[in-house]
Amino acid sequence: MKHRLANLDDIPGTGTLLVPFFGREIHLWRKGERYRAAANACPHMGGPLECKGGELVCPWHGARFSLDTLRRTEGSRLMVLPTRVEDGALYYTWGE
Ligand code: FES
């Protein structure tokens, strides 16, 4: 399975781009030459994640995740999605 997420030129190196994803949303961002995608849902209880100062922050109970390391700096773990760059776009991939 492969699902186009966004053109690479639209994915920011600072902050995130929020895009629809099968009825939900995901954050996309770039760290150097590496592209990342993460569900806009806090793994604790599903709260939305806001991009603030290089982190995704959950306003519900304060979980925080680093955009650089993908690690939580406080609270639960981040749900990271598998992706691949192809033909100038970022794709979500599954089972390939
Ligand atoms: S739902 Fe995000 S910290 Fe609880």
CSV table of N, CA, C and O and ligand atoms in Angstrom, one decimal:
chain,number,residue,atom,x,y,z
A,1,MET,N,0.8,-1.2,0.0
A,1,MET,CA,0.0,0.0,0.0
A,1,MET,C,0.9,1.2,0.0
A,1,MET,O,1.9,1.3,0.7
A,2,LYS,N,0.5,2.2,-0.8
A,2,LYS,CA,1.2,3.5,-0.8
A,2,LYS,C,0.2,4.6,-1.0
A,2,LYS,O,-0.7,4.5,-1.8
A,3,HIS,N,0.3,5.7,-0.2
A,3,HIS,CA,-0.6,6.8,-0.2
A,3,HIS,C,0.2,8.1,-0.2
A,3,HIS,O,1.0,8.4,0.7
A,4,ARG,N,0.0,9.0,-1.2
A,4,ARG,CA,0.7,10.2,-1.3
A,4,ARG,C,0.3,11.2,-0.2
A,4,ARG,O,-0.9,11.4,0.0
A,5,LEU,N,1.3,11.8,0.5
A,5,LEU,CA,1.0,12.7,1.6
A,5,LEU,C,1.2,14.1,1.2
A,5,LEU,O,0.3,14.9,1.5
A,6,ALA,N,2.3,14.5,0.5
A,6,ALA,CA,2.5,15.9,0.1
A,6,ALA,C,3.7,16.0,-0.8
A,6,ALA,O,4.5,15.1,-0.9
A,7,ASN,N,3.8,17.1,-1.5
A,7,ASN,CA,5.0,17.4,-2.3
A,7,ASN,C,6.1,17.7,-1.4
A,7,ASN,O,5.9,18.4,-0.4
A,8,LEU,N,7.3,17.3,-1.7
A,8,LEU,CA,8.4,17.5,-0.8
A,8,LEU,C,8.6,19.0,-0.6
A,8,LEU,O,9.0,19.5,0.5
A,9,ASP,N,8.4,19.9,-1.6
A,9,ASP,CA,8.6,21.3,-1.5
A,9,ASP,C,7.7,21.9,-0.5
A,9,ASP,O,7.9,23.1,0.0
A,10,ASP,N,6.6,21.3,-0.2
A,10,ASP,CA,5.6,21.9,0.8
A,10,ASP,C,5.9,21.5,2.2
A,10,ASP,O,5.2,22.0,3.1
A,11,ILE,N,6.8,20.6,2.4
A,11,ILE,CA,7.1,20.1,3.8
A,11,ILE,C,8.2,21.0,4.4
A,11,ILE,O,9.3,21.1,3.9
A,12,PRO,N,7.9,21.6,5.6
A,12,PRO,CA,8.8,22.6,6.1
A,12,PRO,C,9.9,22.0,7.0
A,12,PRO,O,9.8,20.9,7.5
A,13,GLY,N,11.0,22.8,7.0
A,13,GLY,CA,12.2,22.4,7.9
A,13,GLY,C,12.0,23.0,9.3
A,13,GLY,O,12.7,22.6,10.2
A,14,THR,N,11.1,24.0,9.4
A,14,THR,CA,10.8,24.5,10.7
A,14,THR,C,9.3,24.4,10.9
A,14,THR,O,8.5,24.8,10.0
A,15,GLY,N,8.8,23.9,12.0
A,15,GLY,CA,7.4,23.6,12.2
A,15,GLY,C,7.0,22.4,11.4
A,15,GLY,O,7.8,21.6,11.0
A,16,THR,N,5.6,22.2,11.3
A,16,THR,CA,5.1,21.1,10.6
A,16,THR,C,4.0,21.5,9.6
A,16,THR,O,3.5,22.6,9.7
A,17,LEU,N,3.7,20.6,8.7
A,17,LEU,CA,2.6,20.7,7.8
A,17,LEU,C,1.6,19.7,8.2
A,17,LEU,O,1.9,18.5,8.3
A,18,LEU,N,0.3,20.1,8.5
A,18,LEU,CA,-0.7,19.2,8.9
A,18,LEU,C,-1.5,18.9,7.7
A,18,LEU,O,-2.1,19.7,7.0
A,19,VAL,N,-1.7,17.5,7.4
A,19,VAL,CA,-2.4,17.1,6.2
A,19,VAL,C,-3.4,16.0,6.6
A,19,VAL,O,-3.2,15.3,7.6
A,20,PRO,N,-4.5,15.9,5.8
A,20,PRO,CA,-5.5,14.9,6.1
A,20,PRO,C,-4.9,13.5,5.8
A,20,PRO,O,-4.0,13.3,5.0
A,21,PHE,N,-5.4,12.5,6.6
A,21,PHE,CA,-4.9,11.1,6.5
A,21,PHE,C,-6.0,10.2,6.9
A,21,PHE,O,-6.3,9.9,8.0
A,22,PHE,N,-6.7,9.7,5.8
A,22,PHE,CA,-7.8,8.7,6.0
A,22,PHE,C,-8.8,9.1,7.2
A,22,PHE,O,-9.1,8.4,8.1
A,23,GLY,N,-9.2,10.4,7.1
A,23,GLY,CA,-10.2,10.9,8.0
A,23,GLY,C,-9.6,11.4,9.3
A,23,GLY,O,-10.3,11.8,10.2
A,24,ARG,N,-8.3,11.3,9.4
A,24,ARG,CA,-7.6,11.9,10.6
A,24,ARG,C,-6.6,12.9,10.0
A,24,ARG,O,-6.6,13.3,8.9
A,25,GLU,N,-5.6,13.2,10.8
A,25,GLU,CA,-4.5,14.2,10.4
A,25,GLU,C,-3.2,13.7,10.8
A,25,GLU,O,-3.0,12.9,11.8
A,26,ILE,N,-2.2,14.1,10.0
A,26,ILE,CA,-0.8,13.8,10.4
A,26,ILE,C,0.1,15.0,10.2
A,26,ILE,O,-0.2,15.9,9.4
A,27,HIS,N,1.1,15.1,11.0
A,27,HIS,CA,2.1,16.2,10.9
A,27,HIS,C,3.2,15.7,10.0
A,27,HIS,O,3.7,14.5,10.2
A,28,LEU,N,3.7,16.5,9.1
A,28,LEU,CA,4.9,16.3,8.3
A,28,LEU,C,5.9,17.3,8.5
A,28,LEU,O,5.6,18.5,8.7
A,29,TRP,N,7.2,16.9,8.6
A,29,TRP,CA,8.3,17.9,8.7
A,29,TRP,C,9.5,17.3,8.2
A,29,TRP,O,9.6,16.1,7.9
A,30,ARG,N,10.5,18.1,8.0
A,30,ARG,CA,11.8,17.8,7.5
A,30,ARG,C,12.9,18.1,8.5
A,30,ARG,O,12.9,19.2,9.1
A,31,LYS,N,13.8,17.2,8.7
A,31,LYS,CA,15.0,17.4,9.5
A,31,LYS,C,16.2,17.1,8.6
A,31,LYS,O,16.5,16.0,8.3
A,32,GLY,N,16.8,18.2,8.1
A,32,GLY,CA,17.9,18.0,7.2
A,32,GLY,C,17.3,17.4,5.9
A,32,GLY,O,16.4,18.0,5.3
A,33,GLU,N,17.9,16.3,5.4
A,33,GLU,CA,17.4,15.6,4.2
A,33,GLU,C,16.3,14.5,4.6
A,33,GLU,O,15.9,13.8,3.7
A,34,ARG,N,16.0,14.4,5.8
A,34,ARG,CA,15.1,13.3,6.3
A,34,ARG,C,13.7,13.9,6.5
A,34,ARG,O,13.5,14.9,7.1
A,35,TYR,N,12.7,13.2,6.0
A,35,TYR,CA,11.3,13.5,6.1
A,35,TYR,C,10.6,12.7,7.1
A,35,TYR,O,10.9,11.5,7.2
A,36,ARG,N,9.7,13.3,7.9
A,36,ARG,CA,9.1,12.5,9.0
A,36,ARG,C,7.5,12.8,8.9
A,36,ARG,O,7.1,13.8,8.5
A,37,ALA,N,6.8,11.8,9.4
A,37,ALA,CA,5.4,11.9,9.5
A,37,ALA,C,4.9,11.3,10.8
A,37,ALA,O,5.4,10.2,11.2
A,38,ALA,N,4.0,12.0,11.5
A,38,ALA,CA,3.5,11.5,12.8
A,38,ALA,C,2.0,11.8,12.9
A,38,ALA,O,1.6,12.9,12.5
A,39,ALA,N,1.3,10.9,13.5
A,39,ALA,CA,-0.1,11.0,13.7
A,39,ALA,C,-0.4,12.3,14.6
A,39,ALA,O,0.4,12.5,15.6
A,40,ASN,N,-1.4,13.0,14.3
A,40,ASN,CA,-1.8,14.1,15.1
A,40,ASN,C,-2.7,13.6,16.2
A,40,ASN,O,-3.9,14.0,16.3
A,41,ALA,N,-2.2,12.7,17.0
A,41,ALA,CA,-3.0,12.1,18.1
A,41,ALA,C,-2.0,11.7,19.2
A,41,ALA,O,-1.1,10.9,18.9
A,42,CYS,N,-2.2,12.3,20.3
A,42,CYS,CA,-1.3,11.9,21.4
A,42,CYS,C,-1.6,10.5,21.8
A,42,CYS,O,-2.7,10.0,21.9
A,43,PRO,N,-0.5,9.7,22.0
A,43,PRO,CA,-0.7,8.3,22.4
A,43,PRO,C,-1.3,8.0,23.8
A,43,PRO,O,-1.7,6.9,24.1
A,44,HIS,N,-1.4,9.1,24.5
A,44,HIS,CA,-2.0,8.9,25.9
A,44,HIS,C,-3.5,8.7,25.8
A,44,HIS,O,-4.0,7.6,26.1
A,45,MET,N,-4.2,9.7,25.3
A,45,MET,CA,-5.7,9.6,25.2
A,45,MET,C,-6.2,10.2,23.9
A,45,MET,O,-7.4,10.6,23.8
A,46,GLY,N,-5.3,10.4,22.9
A,46,GLY,CA,-5.7,10.9,21.6
A,46,GLY,C,-5.8,12.4,21.4
A,46,GLY,O,-6.4,12.9,20.4
A,47,GLY,N,-5.3,13.2,22.3
A,47,GLY,CA,-5.4,14.6,22.2
A,47,GLY,C,-4.6,15.1,20.9
A,47,GLY,O,-3.7,14.4,20.4
A,48,PRO,N,-5.0,16.3,20.4
A,48,PRO,CA,-4.3,16.8,19.2
A,48,PRO,C,-2.9,17.3,19.6
A,48,PRO,O,-2.7,17.7,20.8
A,49,LEU,N,-2.0,17.3,18.7
A,49,LEU,CA,-0.6,17.8,19.0
A,49,LEU,C,-0.4,19.1,18.3
A,49,LEU,O,-0.6,19.2,17.1
A,50,GLU,N,0.1,20.1,19.0
A,50,GLU,CA,0.5,21.4,18.5
A,50,GLU,C,2.0,21.5,18.3
A,50,GLU,O,2.7,21.1,19.2
A,51,CYS,N,2.4,22.1,17.2
A,51,CYS,CA,3.8,22.3,17.0
A,51,CYS,C,4.2,23.6,17.7
A,51,CYS,O,3.8,24.6,17.3
A,52,LYS,N,5.2,23.4,18.7
A,52,LYS,CA,5.6,24.6,19.4
A,52,LYS,C,7.1,24.5,19.7
A,52,LYS,O,7.5,23.5,20.3
A,53,GLY,N,7.9,25.4,19.2
A,53,GLY,CA,9.3,25.5,19.6
A,53,GLY,C,10.1,24.2,19.3
A,53,GLY,O,10.8,23.7,20.2
A,54,GLY,N,9.9,23.5,18.2
A,54,GLY,CA,10.6,22.3,17.9
A,54,GLY,C,10.1,21.0,18.5
A,54,GLY,O,10.7,20.0,18.6
A,55,GLU,N,8.9,21.1,19.1
A,55,GLU,CA,8.2,20.0,19.7
A,55,GLU,C,6.8,19.9,19.3
A,55,GLU,O,6.2,20.8,18.9
A,56,LEU,N,6.2,18.7,19.4
A,56,LEU,CA,4.8,18.4,19.3
A,56,LEU,C,4.3,18.4,20.7
A,56,LEU,O,4.8,17.5,21.5
A,57,VAL,N,3.3,19.2,21.1
A,57,VAL,CA,2.9,19.3,22.5
A,57,VAL,C,1.4,19.0,22.5
A,57,VAL,O,0.6,19.5,21.7
A,58,CYS,N,1.0,18.2,23.5
A,58,CYS,CA,-0.4,17.8,23.7
A,58,CYS,C,-0.9,18.8,24.8
A,58,CYS,O,-0.4,18.8,25.9
A,59,PRO,N,-2.0,19.5,24.4
A,59,PRO,CA,-2.5,20.5,25.4
A,59,PRO,C,-3.4,19.8,26.5
A,59,PRO,O,-3.7,20.5,27.4
A,60,TRP,N,-3.7,18.6,26.3
A,60,TRP,CA,-4.6,17.9,27.2
A,60,TRP,C,-3.9,17.7,28.6
A,60,TRP,O,-4.4,18.0,29.6
A,61,HIS,N,-2.8,16.9,28.5
A,61,HIS,CA,-2.1,16.6,29.8
A,61,HIS,C,-0.6,16.9,29.7
A,61,HIS,O,0.2,16.4,30.5
A,62,GLY,N,-0.2,17.6,28.7
A,62,GLY,CA,1.2,18.1,28.7
A,62,GLY,C,2.3,17.2,28.1
A,62,GLY,O,3.5,17.5,28.3
A,63,ALA,N,1.9,16.1,27.4
A,63,ALA,CA,3.0,15.3,26.7
A,63,ALA,C,3.7,16.1,25.7
A,63,ALA,O,3.1,17.0,25.0
A,64,ARG,N,5.0,15.9,25.5
A,64,ARG,CA,5.9,16.6,24.6
A,64,ARG,C,6.8,15.7,23.9
A,64,ARG,O,7.3,14.7,24.4
A,65,PHE,N,6.9,15.9,22.5
A,65,PHE,CA,7.8,15.1,21.7
A,65,PHE,C,8.7,15.9,20.9
A,65,PHE,O,8.3,16.9,20.2
A,66,SER,N,10.0,15.6,20.8
A,66,SER,CA,11.0,16.3,20.0
A,66,SER,C,10.8,16.0,18.5
A,66,SER,O,10.8,14.8,18.1
A,67,LEU,N,10.8,17.1,17.7
A,67,LEU,CA,10.8,16.8,16.2
A,67,LEU,C,12.1,16.4,15.7
A,67,LEU,O,12.2,15.8,14.7
A,68,ASP,N,13.2,16.7,16.5
A,68,ASP,CA,14.5,16.2,16.1
A,68,ASP,C,14.8,14.8,16.4
A,68,ASP,O,15.3,14.1,15.5
A,69,THR,N,14.4,14.3,17.5
A,69,THR,CA,14.8,12.9,18.0
A,69,THR,C,13.6,12.0,17.9
A,69,THR,O,13.8,10.8,18.0
A,70,LEU,N,12.4,12.5,17.7
A,70,LEU,CA,11.1,11.7,17.8
A,70,LEU,C,10.9,11.1,19.2
A,70,LEU,O,10.0,10.3,19.4
A,71,ARG,N,11.7,11.5,20.1
A,71,ARG,CA,11.5,11.0,21.5
A,71,ARG,C,10.6,11.9,22.3
A,71,ARG,O,10.6,13.1,22.1
A,72,ARG,N,10.0,11.3,23.3
A,72,ARG,CA,9.2,12.1,24.2
A,72,ARG,C,10.1,12.8,25.1
A,72,ARG,O,11.1,12.2,25.6
A,73,THR,N,9.8,14.0,25.3
A,73,THR,CA,10.6,14.8,26.3
A,73,THR,C,9.8,14.8,27.6
A,73,THR,O,10.3,15.1,28.7
A,74,GLU,N,8.4,14.5,27.5
A,74,GLU,CA,7.6,14.4,28.7
A,74,GLU,C,6.3,13.6,28.3
A,74,GLU,O,5.8,13.9,27.2
A,75,GLY,N,5.8,12.6,29.1
A,75,GLY,CA,4.6,11.9,28.8
A,75,GLY,C,4.8,10.7,27.9
A,75,GLY,O,5.8,10.0,28.0
A,76,SER,N,3.8,10.3,27.0
A,76,SER,CA,3.8,9.1,26.3
A,76,SER,C,4.6,9.1,25.0
A,76,SER,O,5.1,10.2,24.6
A,77,ARG,N,4.6,8.0,24.3
A,77,ARG,CA,5.4,7.9,23.0
A,77,ARG,C,4.6,8.4,21.9
A,77,ARG,O,3.4,8.4,21.8
A,78,LEU,N,5.3,8.9,20.8
A,78,LEU,CA,4.8,9.4,19.6
A,78,LEU,C,4.5,8.3,18.6
A,78,LEU,O,5.2,7.3,18.5
A,79,MET,N,3.3,8.4,17.8
A,79,MET,CA,3.0,7.4,16.8
A,79,MET,C,3.6,7.8,15.5
A,79,MET,O,3.1,8.7,14.8
A,80,VAL,N,4.7,7.2,15.1
A,80,VAL,CA,5.5,7.5,13.9
A,80,VAL,C,5.0,6.6,12.8
A,80,VAL,O,4.8,5.4,13.0
A,81,LEU,N,4.9,7.2,11.5
A,81,LEU,CA,4.4,6.4,10.4
A,81,LEU,C,5.5,6.1,9.4
A,81,LEU,O,6.4,7.0,9.2
A,82,PRO,N,5.5,4.9,8.8
A,82,PRO,CA,6.6,4.6,7.8
A,82,PRO,C,6.3,5.4,6.5
A,82,PRO,O,5.2,5.5,6.0
A,83,THR,N,7.4,6.0,5.9
A,83,THR,CA,7.2,6.8,4.7
A,83,THR,C,8.4,6.5,3.7
A,83,THR,O,9.4,5.9,4.1
A,84,ARG,N,8.2,7.0,2.5
A,84,ARG,CA,9.2,6.9,1.5
A,84,ARG,C,9.1,8.1,0.5
A,84,ARG,O,8.0,8.5,0.2
A,85,VAL,N,10.3,8.6,0.1
A,85,VAL,CA,10.3,9.7,-0.9
A,85,VAL,C,10.3,9.0,-2.3
A,85,VAL,O,11.1,8.1,-2.5
A,86,GLU,N,9.4,9.5,-3.2
A,86,GLU,CA,9.4,9.0,-4.5
A,86,GLU,C,8.8,10.1,-5.5
A,86,GLU,O,7.7,10.7,-5.1
A,87,ASP,N,9.4,10.3,-6.6
A,87,ASP,CA,8.9,11.2,-7.6
A,87,ASP,C,8.5,12.6,-7.0
A,87,ASP,O,7.5,13.2,-7.3
A,88,GLY,N,9.4,13.1,-6.1
A,88,GLY,CA,9.2,14.5,-5.6
A,88,GLY,C,8.1,14.6,-4.6
A,88,GLY,O,7.7,15.7,-4.3
A,89,ALA,N,7.7,13.5,-4.0
A,89,ALA,CA,6.6,13.6,-3.0
A,89,ALA,C,6.9,12.6,-1.9
A,89,ALA,O,7.8,11.7,-2.0
A,90,LEU,N,6.3,12.8,-0.8
A,90,LEU,CA,6.4,11.9,0.4
A,90,LEU,C,5.2,11.0,0.4
A,90,LEU,O,4.0,11.5,0.3
A,91,TYR,N,5.4,9.7,0.6
A,91,TYR,CA,4.3,8.7,0.6
A,91,TYR,C,4.3,8.0,1.9
A,91,TYR,O,5.4,7.7,2.5
A,92,TYR,N,3.1,7.7,2.4
A,92,TYR,CA,2.9,6.7,3.5
A,92,TYR,C,3.0,5.3,2.8
A,92,TYR,O,2.4,5.1,1.8
A,93,THR,N,3.8,4.4,3.4
A,93,THR,CA,3.9,3.1,2.9
A,93,THR,C,3.5,2.1,4.0
A,93,THR,O,3.7,2.3,5.2
A,94,TRP,N,3.0,0.9,3.5
A,94,TRP,CA,2.7,-0.1,4.5
A,94,TRP,C,2.8,-1.5,3.8
A,94,TRP,O,2.3,-1.6,2.7
A,95,GLY,N,3.6,-2.4,4.3
A,95,GLY,CA,3.7,-3.7,3.8
A,95,GLY,C,4.6,-3.8,2.6
A,95,GLY,O,4.4,-4.7,1.8
A,96,GLU,N,5.4,-2.8,2.3
A,96,GLU,CA,6.3,-2.9,1.1
A,96,GLU,C,7.7,-3.2,1.5
A,96,GLU,O,8.2,-2.9,2.6
B,1,FES,S1,-4.0,13.0,25.8
B,1,FES,FE1,-2.1,13.9,25.5
B,1,FES,S2,-1.1,13.8,27.4
B,1,FES,FE2,-3.0,13.0,27.7
